Amino acid sequence: MKRTVLITGGSRGIGAAIATLLKKEGYAVIAPTRAELDLKSDNSIESFIQHHKAARIDILVNNAGVNNPQRIDEVSDENITETMQINLIAPVKLIRAVVPGMKKRKWGRIVNISSMFGIIARGRQVLYAATKHGINGVTKALCLELAPHNILVNSVCPGFTATDLVLRNPPEKVKALVAEVPVGRLAKPVEIARLVHFLISEKNTYITGETVLIDGGYTCR
Ligand SMILES: NC(=O)c1ccc[n+]([C@@H]2O[C@H](COP(=O)([O-])OP(=O)(O)OC[C@H]3O[C@@H](n4cnc5c(N)ncnc54)[C@H](OP(=O)(O)O)[C@@H]3O)[C@@H](O)[C@H]2O)c1
């Protein structure tokens, strides 16, 4: 059966790689643009949900995310609101919207794209780490609630991946990040996409509530 996937942040980076791979693998992919679904705006989320009320969403990939690193003494209110809203509140609202249909059909897969900073932390990552640790908590609590309904929920926790989020840094900073990665390079977005593909597929029948690291060994240090 052709399953339908809703993925946020499918315009570029990891989300684009996931959308491309899943389309190639025969999934129907709904990948709203920012104009169709702006996770910063409660109104946009609500109207997107209303618009897709009748749509059959078998799989949700909460991928869109932001990271604006700031030290605690420079953290702005705007950054607090935006990071919490996009990385944590919006994913929970989308999950709440798709779960009733999944329950009715007794089948569902949810993948939250978290981060290795949902497991460990670094300075200037207070907000990012808070939201990524938070979404991993959401994954675990939902695993317990939804497993009886045959809905599997997992977090994927990438390390440094070759997208705008990392490559917007000066080249010397990127080089310094890579130097800390045991495999000696950034992850390619498609490498993250392949893991997501497995977790949402019919082949995954028993992994749920997991926070799966895919970081080239970074967190082993
Ligand atoms: N790259 C890494 O090293 C890395 C590592 C660990 C975890 N991650 C996580 O992986 C996910 C994807 O990151 P990425 O590296 O692919 O990032 P990216 O290249 O910066 O892309 C971010 C995506 O999120 C979307 N987005 C941002 N704000 C949005 C909003 N208000 N409403 C709707 N969509 C919005 C963007 O859409 P627009 O094109 O419209 O801006 C874009 O599609 C994020 O959750 C990130 O935290 C990334």
PDB file of C-alpha atoms and ligand atoms in Angstrom:
ATOM      1  CA  MET A   1       0.000   0.000   0.000  1.00  0.00           C
ATOM      2  CA  LYS A   2       1.222   3.527  -0.845  1.00  0.00           C
ATOM      3  CA  ARG A   3       1.750   5.326   2.459  1.00  0.00           C
ATOM      4  CA  THR A   4       1.451   9.099   2.810  1.00  0.00           C
ATOM      5  CA  VAL A   5       4.135  11.095   4.604  1.00  0.00           C
ATOM      6  CA  LEU A   6       3.884  14.631   5.919  1.00  0.00           C
ATOM      7  CA  ILE A   7       7.315  16.187   6.312  1.00  0.00           C
ATOM      8  CA  THR A   8       8.135  19.670   7.562  1.00  0.00           C
ATOM      9  CA  GLY A   9      11.131  21.621   6.294  1.00  0.00           C
ATOM     10  CA  GLY A  10      11.295  19.652   3.053  1.00  0.00           C
ATOM     11  CA  SER A  11      12.564  22.602   1.019  1.00  0.00           C
ATOM     12  CA  ARG A  12      16.265  22.018   1.666  1.00  0.00           C
ATOM     13  CA  GLY A  13      18.894  20.249   3.765  1.00  0.00           C
ATOM     14  CA  ILE A  14      17.974  17.044   5.583  1.00  0.00           C
ATOM     15  CA  GLY A  15      14.254  17.475   4.899  1.00  0.00           C
ATOM     16  CA  ALA A  16      14.781  17.735   1.127  1.00  0.00           C
ATOM     17  CA  ALA A  17      16.923  14.584   1.193  1.00  0.00           C
ATOM     18  CA  ILE A  18      14.207  12.711   3.126  1.00  0.00           C
ATOM     19  CA  ALA A  19      11.447  13.918   0.769  1.00  0.00           C
ATOM     20  CA  THR A  20      13.476  12.944  -2.323  1.00  0.00           C
ATOM     21  CA  LEU A  21      14.339   9.480  -1.002  1.00  0.00           C
ATOM     22  CA  LEU A  22      10.805   8.723   0.148  1.00  0.00           C
ATOM     23  CA  LYS A  23       9.333   9.806  -3.201  1.00  0.00           C
ATOM     24  CA  LYS A  24      11.838   7.501  -4.945  1.00  0.00           C
ATOM     25  CA  GLU A  25      10.768   4.676  -2.625  1.00  0.00           C
ATOM     26  CA  GLY A  26       7.124   5.110  -3.676  1.00  0.00           C
ATOM     27  CA  TYR A  27       5.686   7.141  -0.804  1.00  0.00           C
ATOM     28  CA  ALA A  28       3.201   9.955  -1.375  1.00  0.00           C
ATOM     29  CA  VAL A  29       4.974  12.964   0.135  1.00  0.00           C
ATOM     30  CA  ILE A  30       3.318  16.116   1.446  1.00  0.00           C
ATOM     31  CA  ALA A  31       6.086  18.665   1.950  1.00  0.00           C
ATOM     32  CA  PRO A  32       4.526  22.083   2.566  1.00  0.00           C
ATOM     33  CA  THR A  33       6.482  25.191   1.702  1.00  0.00           C
ATOM     34  CA  ARG A  34       6.919  27.912   4.318  1.00  0.00           C
ATOM     35  CA  ALA A  35       4.054  29.814   2.642  1.00  0.00           C
ATOM     36  CA  GLU A  36       1.768  26.798   3.165  1.00  0.00           C
ATOM     37  CA  LEU A  37       2.930  26.025   6.708  1.00  0.00           C
ATOM     38  CA  ASP A  38       4.910  28.514   8.774  1.00  0.00           C
ATOM     39  CA  LEU A  39       5.729  26.758  12.037  1.00  0.00           C
ATOM     40  CA  LYS A  40       6.406  30.125  13.670  1.00  0.00           C
ATOM     41  CA  SER A  41       2.734  31.013  13.377  1.00  0.00           C
ATOM     42  CA  ASP A  42      -0.035  29.311  15.373  1.00  0.00           C
ATOM     43  CA  ASN A  43      -2.572  30.561  12.801  1.00  0.00           C
ATOM     44  CA  SER A  44      -0.639  28.997   9.945  1.00  0.00           C
ATOM     45  CA  ILE A  45      -0.379  25.665  11.809  1.00  0.00           C
ATOM     46  CA  GLU A  46      -4.092  25.715  12.619  1.00  0.00           C
ATOM     47  CA  SER A  47      -5.165  26.560   9.072  1.00  0.00           C
ATOM     48  CA  PHE A  48      -2.811  23.898   7.615  1.00  0.00           C
ATOM     49  CA  ILE A  49      -4.314  21.308   9.978  1.00  0.00           C
ATOM     50  CA  GLN A  50      -7.876  22.337   9.076  1.00  0.00           C
ATOM     51  CA  HIS A  51      -7.035  22.237   5.356  1.00  0.00           C
ATOM     52  CA  HIS A  52      -5.633  18.696   5.680  1.00  0.00           C
ATOM     53  CA  LYS A  53      -8.297  17.343   8.036  1.00  0.00           C
ATOM     54  CA  ALA A  54      -9.507  14.812   5.490  1.00  0.00           C
ATOM     55  CA  ALA A  55      -6.022  13.822   4.323  1.00  0.00           C
ATOM     56  CA  ARG A  56      -4.707  10.407   5.261  1.00  0.00           C
ATOM     57  CA  ILE A  57      -1.351  10.943   6.987  1.00  0.00           C
ATOM     58  CA  ASP A  58       0.286   7.589   7.781  1.00  0.00           C
ATOM     59  CA  ILE A  59       3.675   8.990   8.656  1.00  0.00           C
ATOM     60  CA  LEU A  60       4.804  12.297  10.152  1.00  0.00           C
ATOM     61  CA  VAL A  61       8.405  13.482   9.980  1.00  0.00           C
ATOM     62  CA  ASN A  62       8.935  16.554  12.147  1.00  0.00           C
ATOM     63  CA  ASN A  63      12.111  17.802  10.511  1.00  0.00           C
ATOM     64  CA  ALA A  64      12.078  21.620  10.313  1.00  0.00           C
ATOM     65  CA  GLY A  65      14.264  23.244  12.934  1.00  0.00           C
ATOM     66  CA  VAL A  66      16.292  26.326  13.756  1.00  0.00           C
ATOM     67  CA  ASN A  67      19.422  26.960  15.762  1.00  0.00           C
ATOM     68  CA  ASN A  68      20.460  30.491  16.686  1.00  0.00           C
ATOM     69  CA  PRO A  69      23.325  29.962  19.163  1.00  0.00           C
ATOM     70  CA  GLN A  70      23.548  32.559  21.938  1.00  0.00           C
ATOM     71  CA  ARG A  71      25.210  32.668  25.350  1.00  0.00           C
ATOM     72  CA  ILE A  72      22.692  32.804  28.205  1.00  0.00           C
ATOM     73  CA  ASP A  73      23.509  36.456  28.915  1.00  0.00           C
ATOM     74  CA  GLU A  74      22.695  37.414  25.307  1.00  0.00           C
ATOM     75  CA  VAL A  75      19.644  35.201  24.695  1.00  0.00           C
ATOM     76  CA  SER A  76      16.804  37.330  23.311  1.00  0.00           C
ATOM     77  CA  ASP A  77      13.113  36.859  24.069  1.00  0.00           C
ATOM     78  CA  GLU A  78      12.526  36.525  20.334  1.00  0.00           C
ATOM     79  CA  ASN A  79      15.040  33.666  20.105  1.00  0.00           C
ATOM     80  CA  ILE A  80      13.435  31.887  23.081  1.00  0.00           C
ATOM     81  CA  THR A  81       9.963  32.143  21.529  1.00  0.00           C
ATOM     82  CA  GLU A  82      11.048  31.213  18.007  1.00  0.00           C
ATOM     83  CA  THR A  83      13.234  28.237  18.936  1.00  0.00           C
ATOM     84  CA  MET A  84      10.659  26.760  21.327  1.00  0.00           C
ATOM     85  CA  GLN A  85       7.861  27.347  18.832  1.00  0.00           C
ATOM     86  CA  ILE A  86       9.534  25.836  15.747  1.00  0.00           C
ATOM     87  CA  ASN A  87      11.540  23.015  17.356  1.00  0.00           C
ATOM     88  CA  LEU A  88       9.128  21.866  20.065  1.00  0.00           C
ATOM     89  CA  ILE A  89       5.637  23.385  20.159  1.00  0.00           C
ATOM     90  CA  ALA A  90       4.841  23.060  16.443  1.00  0.00           C
ATOM     91  CA  PRO A  91       5.942  19.384  16.265  1.00  0.00           C
ATOM     92  CA  VAL A  92       3.693  18.544  19.238  1.00  0.00           C
ATOM     93  CA  LYS A  93       0.732  20.310  17.572  1.00  0.00           C
ATOM     94  CA  LEU A  94       1.280  18.405  14.324  1.00  0.00           C
ATOM     95  CA  ILE A  95       1.551  15.113  16.211  1.00  0.00           C
ATOM     96  CA  ARG A  96      -1.703  15.918  18.034  1.00  0.00           C
ATOM     97  CA  ALA A  97      -3.385  16.528  14.675  1.00  0.00           C
ATOM     98  CA  VAL A  98      -2.284  13.311  12.942  1.00  0.00           C
ATOM     99  CA  VAL A  99      -2.569  10.793  15.799  1.00  0.00           C
ATOM    100  CA  PRO A 100      -6.389  10.334  15.720  1.00  0.00           C
ATOM    101  CA  GLY A 101      -6.269   9.143  12.074  1.00  0.00           C
ATOM    102  CA  MET A 102      -3.334   6.848  12.800  1.00  0.00           C
ATOM    103  CA  LYS A 103      -5.197   5.368  15.762  1.00  0.00           C
ATOM    104  CA  LYS A 104      -8.291   4.794  13.644  1.00  0.00           C
ATOM    105  CA  ARG A 105      -6.223   2.969  11.017  1.00  0.00           C
ATOM    106  CA  LYS A 106      -4.164   1.154  13.700  1.00  0.00           C
ATOM    107  CA  TRP A 107      -0.909   2.054  11.955  1.00  0.00           C
ATOM    108  CA  GLY A 108       1.413   5.024  12.191  1.00  0.00           C
ATOM    109  CA  ARG A 109       5.016   6.115  12.241  1.00  0.00           C
ATOM    110  CA  ILE A 110       6.358   9.362  13.693  1.00  0.00           C
ATOM    111  CA  VAL A 111       9.971  10.471  13.418  1.00  0.00           C
ATOM    112  CA  ASN A 112      11.191  13.586  15.164  1.00  0.00           C
ATOM    113  CA  ILE A 113      14.441  14.948  13.781  1.00  0.00           C
ATOM    114  CA  SER A 114      16.237  15.848  16.969  1.00  0.00           C
ATOM    115  CA  SER A 115      20.027  16.245  17.276  1.00  0.00           C
ATOM    116  CA  MET A 116      23.021  14.884  19.114  1.00  0.00           C
ATOM    117  CA  PHE A 117      22.433  18.053  21.154  1.00  0.00           C
ATOM    118  CA  GLY A 118      19.299  16.299  22.375  1.00  0.00           C
ATOM    119  CA  ILE A 119      21.639  13.854  24.132  1.00  0.00           C
ATOM    120  CA  ILE A 120      24.670  15.999  24.954  1.00  0.00           C
ATOM    121  CA  ALA A 121      25.128  19.773  25.033  1.00  0.00           C
ATOM    122  CA  ARG A 122      27.610  22.519  24.217  1.00  0.00           C
ATOM    123  CA  GLY A 123      27.909  26.154  25.262  1.00  0.00           C
ATOM    124  CA  ARG A 124      25.702  28.691  23.432  1.00  0.00           C
ATOM    125  CA  GLN A 125      23.166  25.901  22.777  1.00  0.00           C
ATOM    126  CA  VAL A 126      20.808  26.520  25.716  1.00  0.00           C
ATOM    127  CA  LEU A 127      17.693  26.894  23.565  1.00  0.00           C
ATOM    128  CA  TYR A 128      18.607  24.360  20.910  1.00  0.00           C
ATOM    129  CA  ALA A 129      19.593  21.766  23.539  1.00  0.00           C
ATOM    130  CA  ALA A 130      16.429  22.498  25.533  1.00  0.00           C
ATOM    131  CA  THR A 131      14.208  21.891  22.502  1.00  0.00           C
ATOM    132  CA  LYS A 132      16.097  18.842  21.250  1.00  0.00           C
ATOM    133  CA  HIS A 133      16.212  17.237  24.725  1.00  0.00           C
ATOM    134  CA  GLY A 134      12.528  18.195  24.941  1.00  0.00           C
ATOM    135  CA  ILE A 135      11.527  16.518  21.683  1.00  0.00           C
ATOM    136  CA  ASN A 136      13.337  13.359  22.814  1.00  0.00           C
ATOM    137  CA  GLY A 137      11.138  13.421  25.918  1.00  0.00           C
ATOM    138  CA  VAL A 138       8.096  13.779  23.674  1.00  0.00           C
ATOM    139  CA  THR A 139       9.257  10.739  21.688  1.00  0.00           C
ATOM    140  CA  LYS A 140       9.612   8.597  24.799  1.00  0.00           C
ATOM    141  CA  ALA A 141       6.290   9.600  26.368  1.00  0.00           C
ATOM    142  CA  LEU A 142       4.476   9.091  23.053  1.00  0.00           C
ATOM    143  CA  CYS A 143       6.064   5.677  22.602  1.00  0.00           C
ATOM    144  CA  LEU A 144       4.259   4.595  25.768  1.00  0.00           C
ATOM    145  CA  GLU A 145       0.948   6.174  24.781  1.00  0.00           C
ATOM    146  CA  LEU A 146       0.883   5.048  21.176  1.00  0.00           C
ATOM    147  CA  ALA A 147       2.554   1.617  21.046  1.00  0.00           C
ATOM    148  CA  PRO A 148      -0.766  -0.108  21.869  1.00  0.00           C
ATOM    149  CA  HIS A 149      -2.180   1.517  18.699  1.00  0.00           C
ATOM    150  CA  ASN A 150       0.628   0.213  16.482  1.00  0.00           C
ATOM    151  CA  ILE A 151       2.119   3.708  16.163  1.00  0.00           C
ATOM    152  CA  LEU A 152       5.902   3.742  16.484  1.00  0.00           C
ATOM    153  CA  VAL A 153       7.617   6.985  17.511  1.00  0.00           C
ATOM    154  CA  ASN A 154      11.341   7.643  17.285  1.00  0.00           C
ATOM    155  CA  SER A 155      13.853  10.467  17.345  1.00  0.00           C
ATOM    156  CA  VAL A 156      16.736  10.632  14.906  1.00  0.00           C
ATOM    157  CA  CYS A 157      19.683  12.540  16.383  1.00  0.00           C
ATOM    158  CA  PRO A 158      22.122  13.664  13.680  1.00  0.00           C
ATOM    159  CA  GLY A 159      25.593  15.010  14.257  1.00  0.00           C
ATOM    160  CA  PHE A 160      27.085  17.730  12.043  1.00  0.00           C
ATOM    161  CA  THR A 161      25.457  17.417   8.617  1.00  0.00           C
ATOM    162  CA  ALA A 162      26.310  19.226   5.381  1.00  0.00           C
ATOM    163  CA  THR A 163      23.369  21.656   5.209  1.00  0.00           C
ATOM    164  CA  ASP A 164      22.971  25.443   5.489  1.00  0.00           C
ATOM    165  CA  LEU A 165      22.656  25.069   9.258  1.00  0.00           C
ATOM    166  CA  VAL A 166      26.350  24.087   9.436  1.00  0.00           C
ATOM    167  CA  LEU A 167      27.749  25.451   6.172  1.00  0.00           C
ATOM    168  CA  ARG A 168      26.644  29.033   6.978  1.00  0.00           C
ATOM    169  CA  ASN A 169      29.563  29.058   9.466  1.00  0.00           C
ATOM    170  CA  PRO A 170      32.966  30.358   8.317  1.00  0.00           C
ATOM    171  CA  PRO A 171      35.044  27.584   6.608  1.00  0.00           C
ATOM    172  CA  GLU A 172      37.582  27.524   9.461  1.00  0.00           C
ATOM    173  CA  LYS A 173      34.782  26.896  11.969  1.00  0.00           C
ATOM    174  CA  VAL A 174      33.406  24.042   9.814  1.00  0.00           C
ATOM    175  CA  LYS A 175      36.938  22.587   9.610  1.00  0.00           C
ATOM    176  CA  ALA A 176      37.198  22.722  13.404  1.00  0.00           C
ATOM    177  CA  LEU A 177      33.848  20.908  13.764  1.00  0.00           C
ATOM    178  CA  VAL A 178      34.920  18.204  11.306  1.00  0.00           C
ATOM    179  CA  ALA A 179      38.174  17.728  13.236  1.00  0.00           C
ATOM    180  CA  GLU A 180      36.102  16.531  16.201  1.00  0.00           C
ATOM    181  CA  VAL A 181      34.210  13.904  14.191  1.00  0.00           C
ATOM    182  CA  PRO A 182      35.853  10.452  14.316  1.00  0.00           C
ATOM    183  CA  VAL A 183      34.824   9.569  10.731  1.00  0.00           C
ATOM    184  CA  GLY A 184      36.498  12.815   9.625  1.00  0.00           C
ATOM    185  CA  ARG A 185      33.685  14.427   7.656  1.00  0.00           C
ATOM    186  CA  LEU A 186      30.197  15.912   7.892  1.00  0.00           C
ATOM    187  CA  ALA A 187      27.204  13.601   7.400  1.00  0.00           C
ATOM    188  CA  LYS A 188      25.540  13.777   4.007  1.00  0.00           C
ATOM    189  CA  PRO A 189      21.801  14.593   4.257  1.00  0.00           C
ATOM    190  CA  VAL A 190      20.997  11.362   2.392  1.00  0.00           C
ATOM    191  CA  GLU A 191      22.686   9.346   5.160  1.00  0.00           C
ATOM    192  CA  ILE A 192      20.181  10.770   7.647  1.00  0.00           C
ATOM    193  CA  ALA A 193      17.368  10.181   5.140  1.00  0.00           C
ATOM    194  CA  ARG A 194      18.224   6.455   4.838  1.00  0.00           C
ATOM    195  CA  LEU A 195      17.854   6.012   8.608  1.00  0.00           C
ATOM    196  CA  VAL A 196      14.507   7.838   8.607  1.00  0.00           C
ATOM    197  CA  HIS A 197      13.384   5.643   5.704  1.00  0.00           C
ATOM    198  CA  PHE A 198      14.120   2.487   7.681  1.00  0.00           C
ATOM    199  CA  LEU A 199      12.372   3.730  10.827  1.00  0.00           C
ATOM    200  CA  ILE A 200       9.154   4.652   8.995  1.00  0.00           C
ATOM    201  CA  SER A 201       9.107   1.557   6.813  1.00  0.00           C
ATOM    202  CA  GLU A 202       7.164  -1.690   7.227  1.00  0.00           C
ATOM    203  CA  LYS A 203      10.571  -3.248   8.061  1.00  0.00           C
ATOM    204  CA  ASN A 204      10.587  -1.419  11.389  1.00  0.00           C
ATOM    205  CA  THR A 205       8.176  -3.334  13.556  1.00  0.00           C
ATOM    206  CA  TYR A 206       9.822  -3.104  16.994  1.00  0.00           C
ATOM    207  CA  ILE A 207      11.943   0.055  17.346  1.00  0.00           C
ATOM    208  CA  THR A 208       9.994   2.718  19.216  1.00  0.00           C
ATOM    209  CA  GLY A 209      10.799   5.362  21.820  1.00  0.00           C
ATOM    210  CA  GLU A 210      14.402   5.395  20.616  1.00  0.00           C
ATOM    211  CA  THR A 211      16.736   8.347  20.221  1.00  0.00           C
ATOM    212  CA  VAL A 212      18.926   7.057  17.416  1.00  0.00           C
ATOM    213  CA  LEU A 213      22.279   8.833  17.133  1.00  0.00           C
ATOM    214  CA  ILE A 214      23.812   9.193  13.677  1.00  0.00           C
ATOM    215  CA  ASP A 215      26.873  11.316  14.369  1.00  0.00           C
ATOM    216  CA  GLY A 216      29.962   9.691  12.861  1.00  0.00           C
ATOM    217  CA  GLY A 217      31.109   8.802  16.369  1.00  0.00           C
ATOM    218  CA  TYR A 218      31.131  12.388  17.712  1.00  0.00           C
ATOM    219  CA  THR A 219      29.497  11.557  21.048  1.00  0.00           C
ATOM    220  CA  CYS A 220      31.945   8.703  21.734  1.00  0.00           C
ATOM    221  CA  ARG A 221      34.659  11.173  22.716  1.00  0.00           C
TER     222      ARG A 221
HETATM  223  N1  LIG B   1      22.562  20.180   9.871  1.00  0.00           N
HETATM  224  C1  LIG B   1      22.931  19.665  11.021  1.00  0.00           C
HETATM  225  O1  LIG B   1      24.125  19.569  11.326  1.00  0.00           O
HETATM  226  C2  LIG B   1      21.907  19.115  11.978  1.00  0.00           C
HETATM  227  C3  LIG B   1      22.391  18.375  13.056  1.00  0.00           C
HETATM  228  C4  LIG B   1      21.484  17.860  13.963  1.00  0.00           C
HETATM  229  C5  LIG B   1      20.143  18.075  13.802  1.00  0.00           C
HETATM  230  N2  LIG B   1      19.703  18.794  12.741  1.00  0.00           N
HETATM  231  C6  LIG B   1      18.256  19.010  12.642  1.00  0.00           C
HETATM  232  O2  LIG B   1      17.792  18.566  11.390  1.00  0.00           O
HETATM  233  C7  LIG B   1      16.647  19.324  11.000  1.00  0.00           C
HETATM  234  C8  LIG B   1      16.866  19.873   9.598  1.00  0.00           C
HETATM  235  O3  LIG B   1      18.014  20.698   9.660  1.00  0.00           O
HETATM  236  P1  LIG B   1      18.836  21.141   8.353  1.00  0.00           P
HETATM  237  O4  LIG B   1      20.252  21.053   8.729  1.00  0.00           O
HETATM  238  O5  LIG B   1      18.330  20.446   7.145  1.00  0.00           O
HETATM  239  O6  LIG B   1      18.427  22.684   8.344  1.00  0.00           O
HETATM  240  P2  LIG B   1      18.364  23.768   7.188  1.00  0.00           P
HETATM  241  O7  LIG B   1      19.171  23.326   6.011  1.00  0.00           O
HETATM  242  O8  LIG B   1      18.661  25.057   7.855  1.00  0.00           O
HETATM  243  O9  LIG B   1      16.813  23.708   6.751  1.00  0.00           O
HETATM  244  C9  LIG B   1      15.837  24.050   7.697  1.00  0.00           C
HETATM  245  C10 LIG B   1      14.482  23.665   7.158  1.00  0.00           C
HETATM  246  O10 LIG B   1      13.508  24.056   8.151  1.00  0.00           O
HETATM  247  C11 LIG B   1      12.560  24.908   7.526  1.00  0.00           C
HETATM  248  N3  LIG B   1      12.051  25.928   8.438  1.00  0.00           N
HETATM  249  C12 LIG B   1      12.746  26.799   9.206  1.00  0.00           C
HETATM  250  N4  LIG B   1      11.909  27.624   9.851  1.00  0.00           N
HETATM  251  C13 LIG B   1      10.651  27.264   9.481  1.00  0.00           C
HETATM  252  C14 LIG B   1       9.355  27.742   9.777  1.00  0.00           C
HETATM  253  N5  LIG B   1       9.169  28.800  10.576  1.00  0.00           N
HETATM  254  N6  LIG B   1       8.292  27.123   9.229  1.00  0.00           N
HETATM  255  C15 LIG B   1       8.451  26.082   8.389  1.00  0.00           C
HETATM  256  N7  LIG B   1       9.655  25.595   8.047  1.00  0.00           N
HETATM  257  C16 LIG B   1      10.737  26.177   8.576  1.00  0.00           C
HETATM  258  C17 LIG B   1      13.307  25.575   6.385  1.00  0.00           C
HETATM  259  O11 LIG B   1      12.389  26.086   5.436  1.00  0.00           O
HETATM  260  P3  LIG B   1      12.748  27.365   4.507  1.00  0.00           P
HETATM  261  O12 LIG B   1      13.505  26.814   3.323  1.00  0.00           O
HETATM  262  O13 LIG B   1      11.426  27.931   4.175  1.00  0.00           O
HETATM  263  O14 LIG B   1      13.601  28.295   5.323  1.00  0.00           O
HETATM  264  C18 LIG B   1      14.144  24.401   5.878  1.00  0.00           C
HETATM  265  O15 LIG B   1      13.379  23.558   5.035  1.00  0.00           O
HETATM  266  C19 LIG B   1      16.473  20.400  12.081  1.00  0.00           C
HETATM  267  O16 LIG B   1      15.504  20.001  13.010  1.00  0.00           O
HETATM  268  C20 LIG B   1      17.841  20.464  12.740  1.00  0.00           C
HETATM  269  O17 LIG B   1      17.775  20.902  14.080  1.00  0.00           O
HETATM  270  C21 LIG B   1      20.552  19.320  11.825  1.00  0.00           C
END
